[in-house]
PDB file of C-alpha atoms in Angstrom:
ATOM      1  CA  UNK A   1      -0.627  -7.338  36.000  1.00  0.00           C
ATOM      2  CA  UNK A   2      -1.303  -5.096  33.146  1.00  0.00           C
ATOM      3  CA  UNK A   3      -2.627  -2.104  33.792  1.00  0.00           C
ATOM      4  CA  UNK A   4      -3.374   1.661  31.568  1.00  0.00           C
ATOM      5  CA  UNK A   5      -0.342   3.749  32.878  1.00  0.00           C
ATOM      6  CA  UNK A   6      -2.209   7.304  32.814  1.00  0.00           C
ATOM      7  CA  UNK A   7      -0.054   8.818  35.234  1.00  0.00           C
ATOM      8  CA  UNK A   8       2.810   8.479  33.920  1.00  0.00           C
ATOM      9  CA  UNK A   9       4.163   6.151  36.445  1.00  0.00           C
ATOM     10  CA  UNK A  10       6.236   3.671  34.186  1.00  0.00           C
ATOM     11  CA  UNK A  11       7.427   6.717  31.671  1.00  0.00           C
ATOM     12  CA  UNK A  12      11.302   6.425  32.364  1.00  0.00           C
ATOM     13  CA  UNK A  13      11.121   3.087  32.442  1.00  0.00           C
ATOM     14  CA  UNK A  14       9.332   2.494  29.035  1.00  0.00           C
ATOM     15  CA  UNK A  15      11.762   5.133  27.698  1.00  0.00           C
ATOM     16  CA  UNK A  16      14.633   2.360  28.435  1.00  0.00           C
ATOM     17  CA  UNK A  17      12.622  -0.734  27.252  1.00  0.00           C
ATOM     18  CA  UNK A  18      11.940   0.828  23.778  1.00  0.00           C
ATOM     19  CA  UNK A  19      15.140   2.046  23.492  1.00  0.00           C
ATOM     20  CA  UNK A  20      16.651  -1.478  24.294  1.00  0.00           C
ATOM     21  CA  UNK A  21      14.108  -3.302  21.487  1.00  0.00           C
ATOM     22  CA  UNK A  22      15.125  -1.156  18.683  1.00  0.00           C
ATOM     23  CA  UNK A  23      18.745  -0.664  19.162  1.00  0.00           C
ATOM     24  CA  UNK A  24      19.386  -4.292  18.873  1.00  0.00           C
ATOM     25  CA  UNK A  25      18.393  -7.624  17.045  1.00  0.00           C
ATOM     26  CA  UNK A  26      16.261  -7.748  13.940  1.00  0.00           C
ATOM     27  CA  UNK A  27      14.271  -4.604  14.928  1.00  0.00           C
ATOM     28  CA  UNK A  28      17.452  -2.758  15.573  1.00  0.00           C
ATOM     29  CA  UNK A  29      17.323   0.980  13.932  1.00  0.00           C
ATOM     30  CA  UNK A  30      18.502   4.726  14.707  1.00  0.00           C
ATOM     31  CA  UNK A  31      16.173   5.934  17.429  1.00  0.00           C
ATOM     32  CA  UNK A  32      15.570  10.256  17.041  1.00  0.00           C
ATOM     33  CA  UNK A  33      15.087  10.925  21.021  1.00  0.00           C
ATOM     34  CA  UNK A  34      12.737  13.812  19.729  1.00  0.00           C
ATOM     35  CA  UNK A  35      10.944  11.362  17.416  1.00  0.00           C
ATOM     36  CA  UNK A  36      10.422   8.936  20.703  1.00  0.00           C
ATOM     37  CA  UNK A  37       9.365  11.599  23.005  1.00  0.00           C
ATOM     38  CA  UNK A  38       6.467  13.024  20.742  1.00  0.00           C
ATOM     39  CA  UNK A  39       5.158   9.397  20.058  1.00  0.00           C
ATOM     40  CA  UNK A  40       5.960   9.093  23.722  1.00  0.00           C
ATOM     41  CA  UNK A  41       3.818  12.212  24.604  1.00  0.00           C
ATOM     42  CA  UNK A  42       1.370  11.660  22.266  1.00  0.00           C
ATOM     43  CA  UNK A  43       0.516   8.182  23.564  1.00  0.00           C
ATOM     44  CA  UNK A  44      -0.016   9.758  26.777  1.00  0.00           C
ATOM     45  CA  UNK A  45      -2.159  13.108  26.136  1.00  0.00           C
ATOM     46  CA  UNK A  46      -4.270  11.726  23.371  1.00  0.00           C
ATOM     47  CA  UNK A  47      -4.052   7.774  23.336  1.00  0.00           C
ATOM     48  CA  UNK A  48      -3.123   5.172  25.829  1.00  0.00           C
ATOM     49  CA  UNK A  49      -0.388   3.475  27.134  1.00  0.00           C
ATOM     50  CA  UNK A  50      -0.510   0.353  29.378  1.00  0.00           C
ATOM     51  CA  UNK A  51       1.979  -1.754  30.664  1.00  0.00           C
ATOM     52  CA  UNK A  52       2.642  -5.139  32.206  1.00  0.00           C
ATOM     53  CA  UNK A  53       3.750  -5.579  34.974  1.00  0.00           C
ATOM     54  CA  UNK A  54       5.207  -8.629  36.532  1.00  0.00           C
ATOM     55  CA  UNK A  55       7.500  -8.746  40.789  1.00  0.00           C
ATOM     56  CA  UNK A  56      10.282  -8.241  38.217  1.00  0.00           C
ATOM     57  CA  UNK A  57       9.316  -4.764  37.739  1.00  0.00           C
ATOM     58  CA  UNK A  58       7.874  -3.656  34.057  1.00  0.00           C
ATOM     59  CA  UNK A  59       8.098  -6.711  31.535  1.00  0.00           C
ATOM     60  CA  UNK A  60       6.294  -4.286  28.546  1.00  0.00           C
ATOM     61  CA  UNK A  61       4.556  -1.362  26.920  1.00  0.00           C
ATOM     62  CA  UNK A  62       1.958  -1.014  24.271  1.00  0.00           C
ATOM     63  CA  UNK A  63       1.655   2.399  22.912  1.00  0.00           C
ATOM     64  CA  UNK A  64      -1.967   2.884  21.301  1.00  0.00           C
ATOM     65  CA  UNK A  65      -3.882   6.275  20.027  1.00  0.00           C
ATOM     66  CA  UNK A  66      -6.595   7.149  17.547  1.00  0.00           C
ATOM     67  CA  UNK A  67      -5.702   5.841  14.310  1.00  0.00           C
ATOM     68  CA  UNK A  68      -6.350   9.324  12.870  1.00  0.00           C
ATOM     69  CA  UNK A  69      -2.521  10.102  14.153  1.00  0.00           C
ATOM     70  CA  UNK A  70      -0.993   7.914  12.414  1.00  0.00           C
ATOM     71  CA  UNK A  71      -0.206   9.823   8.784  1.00  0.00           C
ATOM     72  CA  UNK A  72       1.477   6.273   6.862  1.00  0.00           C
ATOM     73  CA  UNK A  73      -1.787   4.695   7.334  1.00  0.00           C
ATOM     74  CA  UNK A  74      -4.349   5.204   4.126  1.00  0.00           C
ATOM     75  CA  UNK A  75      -7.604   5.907   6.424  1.00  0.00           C
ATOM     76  CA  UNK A  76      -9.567   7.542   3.026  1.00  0.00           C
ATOM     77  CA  UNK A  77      -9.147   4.340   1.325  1.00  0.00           C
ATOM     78  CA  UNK A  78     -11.284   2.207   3.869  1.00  0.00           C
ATOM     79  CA  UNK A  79     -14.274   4.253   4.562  1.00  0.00           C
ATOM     80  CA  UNK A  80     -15.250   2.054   7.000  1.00  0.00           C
ATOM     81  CA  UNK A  81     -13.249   3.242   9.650  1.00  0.00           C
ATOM     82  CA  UNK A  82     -13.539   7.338   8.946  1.00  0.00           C
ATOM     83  CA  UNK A  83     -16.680   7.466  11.039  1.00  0.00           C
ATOM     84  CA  UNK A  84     -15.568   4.649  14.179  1.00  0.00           C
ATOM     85  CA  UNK A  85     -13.590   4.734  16.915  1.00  0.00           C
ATOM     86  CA  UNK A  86     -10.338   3.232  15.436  1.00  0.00           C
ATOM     87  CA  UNK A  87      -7.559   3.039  18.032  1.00  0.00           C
ATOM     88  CA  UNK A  88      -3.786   2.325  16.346  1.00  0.00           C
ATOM     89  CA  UNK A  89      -1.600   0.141  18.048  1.00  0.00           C
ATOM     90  CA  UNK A  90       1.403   1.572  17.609  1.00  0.00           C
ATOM     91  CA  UNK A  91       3.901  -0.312  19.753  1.00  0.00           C
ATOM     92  CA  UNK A  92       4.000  -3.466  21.517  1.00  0.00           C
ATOM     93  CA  UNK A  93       7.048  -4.295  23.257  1.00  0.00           C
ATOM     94  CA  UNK A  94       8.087  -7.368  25.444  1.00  0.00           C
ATOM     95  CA  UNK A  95      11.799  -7.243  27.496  1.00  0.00           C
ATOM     96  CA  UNK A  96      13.663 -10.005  25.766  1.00  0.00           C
ATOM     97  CA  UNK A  97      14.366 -11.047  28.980  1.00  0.00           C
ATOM     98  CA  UNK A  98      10.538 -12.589  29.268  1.00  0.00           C
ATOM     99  CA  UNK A  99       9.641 -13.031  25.775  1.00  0.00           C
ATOM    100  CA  UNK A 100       8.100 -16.313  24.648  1.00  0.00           C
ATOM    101  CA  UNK A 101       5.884 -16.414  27.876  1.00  0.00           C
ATOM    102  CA  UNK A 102       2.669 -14.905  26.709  1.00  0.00           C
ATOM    103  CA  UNK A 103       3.435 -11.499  27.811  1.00  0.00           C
ATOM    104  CA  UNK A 104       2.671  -9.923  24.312  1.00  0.00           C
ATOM    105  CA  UNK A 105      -0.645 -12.504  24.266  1.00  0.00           C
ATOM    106  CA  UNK A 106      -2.034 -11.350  27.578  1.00  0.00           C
ATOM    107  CA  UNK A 107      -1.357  -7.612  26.546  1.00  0.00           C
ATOM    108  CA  UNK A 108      -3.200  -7.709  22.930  1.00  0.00           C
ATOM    109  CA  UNK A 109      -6.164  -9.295  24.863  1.00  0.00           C
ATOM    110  CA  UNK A 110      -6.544  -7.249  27.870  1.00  0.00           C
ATOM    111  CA  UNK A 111      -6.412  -4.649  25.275  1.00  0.00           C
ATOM    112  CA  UNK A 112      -8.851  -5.649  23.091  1.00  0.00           C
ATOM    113  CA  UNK A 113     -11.549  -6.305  26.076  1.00  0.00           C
ATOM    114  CA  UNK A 114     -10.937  -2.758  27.528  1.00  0.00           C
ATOM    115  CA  UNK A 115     -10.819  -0.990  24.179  1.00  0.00           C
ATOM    116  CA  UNK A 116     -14.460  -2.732  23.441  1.00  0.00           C
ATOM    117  CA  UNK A 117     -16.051  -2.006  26.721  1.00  0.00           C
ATOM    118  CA  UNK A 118     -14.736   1.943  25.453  1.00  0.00           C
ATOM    119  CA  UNK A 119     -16.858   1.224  22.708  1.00  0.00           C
ATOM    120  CA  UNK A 120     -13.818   1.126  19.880  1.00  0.00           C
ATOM    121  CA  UNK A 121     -14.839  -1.275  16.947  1.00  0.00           C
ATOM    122  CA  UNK A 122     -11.408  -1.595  15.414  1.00  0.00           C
ATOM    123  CA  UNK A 123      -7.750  -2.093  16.630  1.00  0.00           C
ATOM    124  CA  UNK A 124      -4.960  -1.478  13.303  1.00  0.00           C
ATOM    125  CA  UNK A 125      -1.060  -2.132  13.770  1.00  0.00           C
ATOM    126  CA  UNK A 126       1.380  -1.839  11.492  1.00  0.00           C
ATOM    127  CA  UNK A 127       3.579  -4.445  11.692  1.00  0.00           C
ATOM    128  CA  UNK A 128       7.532  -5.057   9.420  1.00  0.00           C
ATOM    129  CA  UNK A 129       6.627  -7.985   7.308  1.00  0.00           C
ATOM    130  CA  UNK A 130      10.384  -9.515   8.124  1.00  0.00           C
ATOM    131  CA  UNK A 131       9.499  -9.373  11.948  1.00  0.00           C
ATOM    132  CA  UNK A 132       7.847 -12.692  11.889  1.00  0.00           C
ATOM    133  CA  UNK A 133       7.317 -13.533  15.212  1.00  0.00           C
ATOM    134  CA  UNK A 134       5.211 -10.470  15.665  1.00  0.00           C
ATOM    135  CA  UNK A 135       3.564 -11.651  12.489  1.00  0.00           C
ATOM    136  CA  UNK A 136       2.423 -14.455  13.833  1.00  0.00           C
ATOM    137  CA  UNK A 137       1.716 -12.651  17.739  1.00  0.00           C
ATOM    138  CA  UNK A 138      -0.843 -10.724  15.820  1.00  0.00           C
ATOM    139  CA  UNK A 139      -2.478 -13.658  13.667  1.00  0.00           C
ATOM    140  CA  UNK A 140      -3.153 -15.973  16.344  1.00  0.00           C
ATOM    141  CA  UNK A 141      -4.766 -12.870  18.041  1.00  0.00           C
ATOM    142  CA  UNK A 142      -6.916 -12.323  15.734  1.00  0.00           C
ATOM    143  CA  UNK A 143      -5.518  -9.508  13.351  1.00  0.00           C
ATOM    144  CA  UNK A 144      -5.959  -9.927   9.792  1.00  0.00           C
ATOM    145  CA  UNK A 145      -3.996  -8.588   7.129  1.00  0.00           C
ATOM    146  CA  UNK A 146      -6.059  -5.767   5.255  1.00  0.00           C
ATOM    147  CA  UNK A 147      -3.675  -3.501   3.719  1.00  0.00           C
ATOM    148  CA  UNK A 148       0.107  -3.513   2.923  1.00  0.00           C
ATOM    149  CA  UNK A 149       2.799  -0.163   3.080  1.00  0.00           C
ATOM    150  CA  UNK A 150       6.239   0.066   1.842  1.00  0.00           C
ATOM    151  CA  UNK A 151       7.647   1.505   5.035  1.00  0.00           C
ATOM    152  CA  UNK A 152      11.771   1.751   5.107  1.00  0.00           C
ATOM    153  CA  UNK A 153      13.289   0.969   8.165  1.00  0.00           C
TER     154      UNK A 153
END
């Protein structure tokens, strides 16, 4: 089941799944706990943040909020989006545990319905170009490629 977790419900829990996909594997980086609790916080005051949710207990987490929050992204240079609702999809993340079973499909597209029926027109992520598998998550969803950053891991 996937669900908007607007109460907070999963917090702890998310805490421990993002801290598990970025400490190891190709995504593996250092992780500022006061970094992670702002994005954390701001995903739930001014964005959203669903999860799924599987008898297993939580099997992932999408952090998403207005793409005016996110400062790497070059809004002024695609005019089109300064006057829509833009939402950023800032995290997506699937426990390795259940990845490779459509977890990370079934997310982007319950997301994309609900964001529509909120009236959003556009849905941006930022994605590392060597994380290929998300890459390709993305493409077959229906992202396109529109813009490209240097961003350092």
């Amino acid at each position: 089941m996937i669900q908007e977790d607007s109460g907070s419900l999963y917090r702890e829990k998310i805490r421990t799944l993002y801290l598990d996909t970025f400490s190891t594997g190709i995504s593996a980086q250092f992780i500022d706990q006061e970094q992670l609790d702002t994005l954390m916080n701001l995903t739930y005051s001014g964005g959203k943040m669903y999860v799924s949710v599987k008898e297993s207990g939580l099997c992932g987490a999408a952090f998403l909020f207005p793409l005016k929050y996110d400062d790497l992204f070059p809004i002024k240079s695609f005019q089109f989006f300064e006057n829509e609702k833009v939402m950023y999809f800032a995290e997506l993340l699937v426990d390795e545990k259940v990845r490779g079973k459509g977890i990370g499909g079934e997310m982007i597209s319950y997301i994309n319905d609900a964001l529509k029926k909120e009236g959003y027109k556009f849905l941006v992520i930022r994605v590392w170009e060597k994380n290929e598998a998300a890459l390709h998550l993305y493409l077959k969803h229906g992202f396109s490629e529109i813009y490209r950053i240097k961003q350092l891991k």
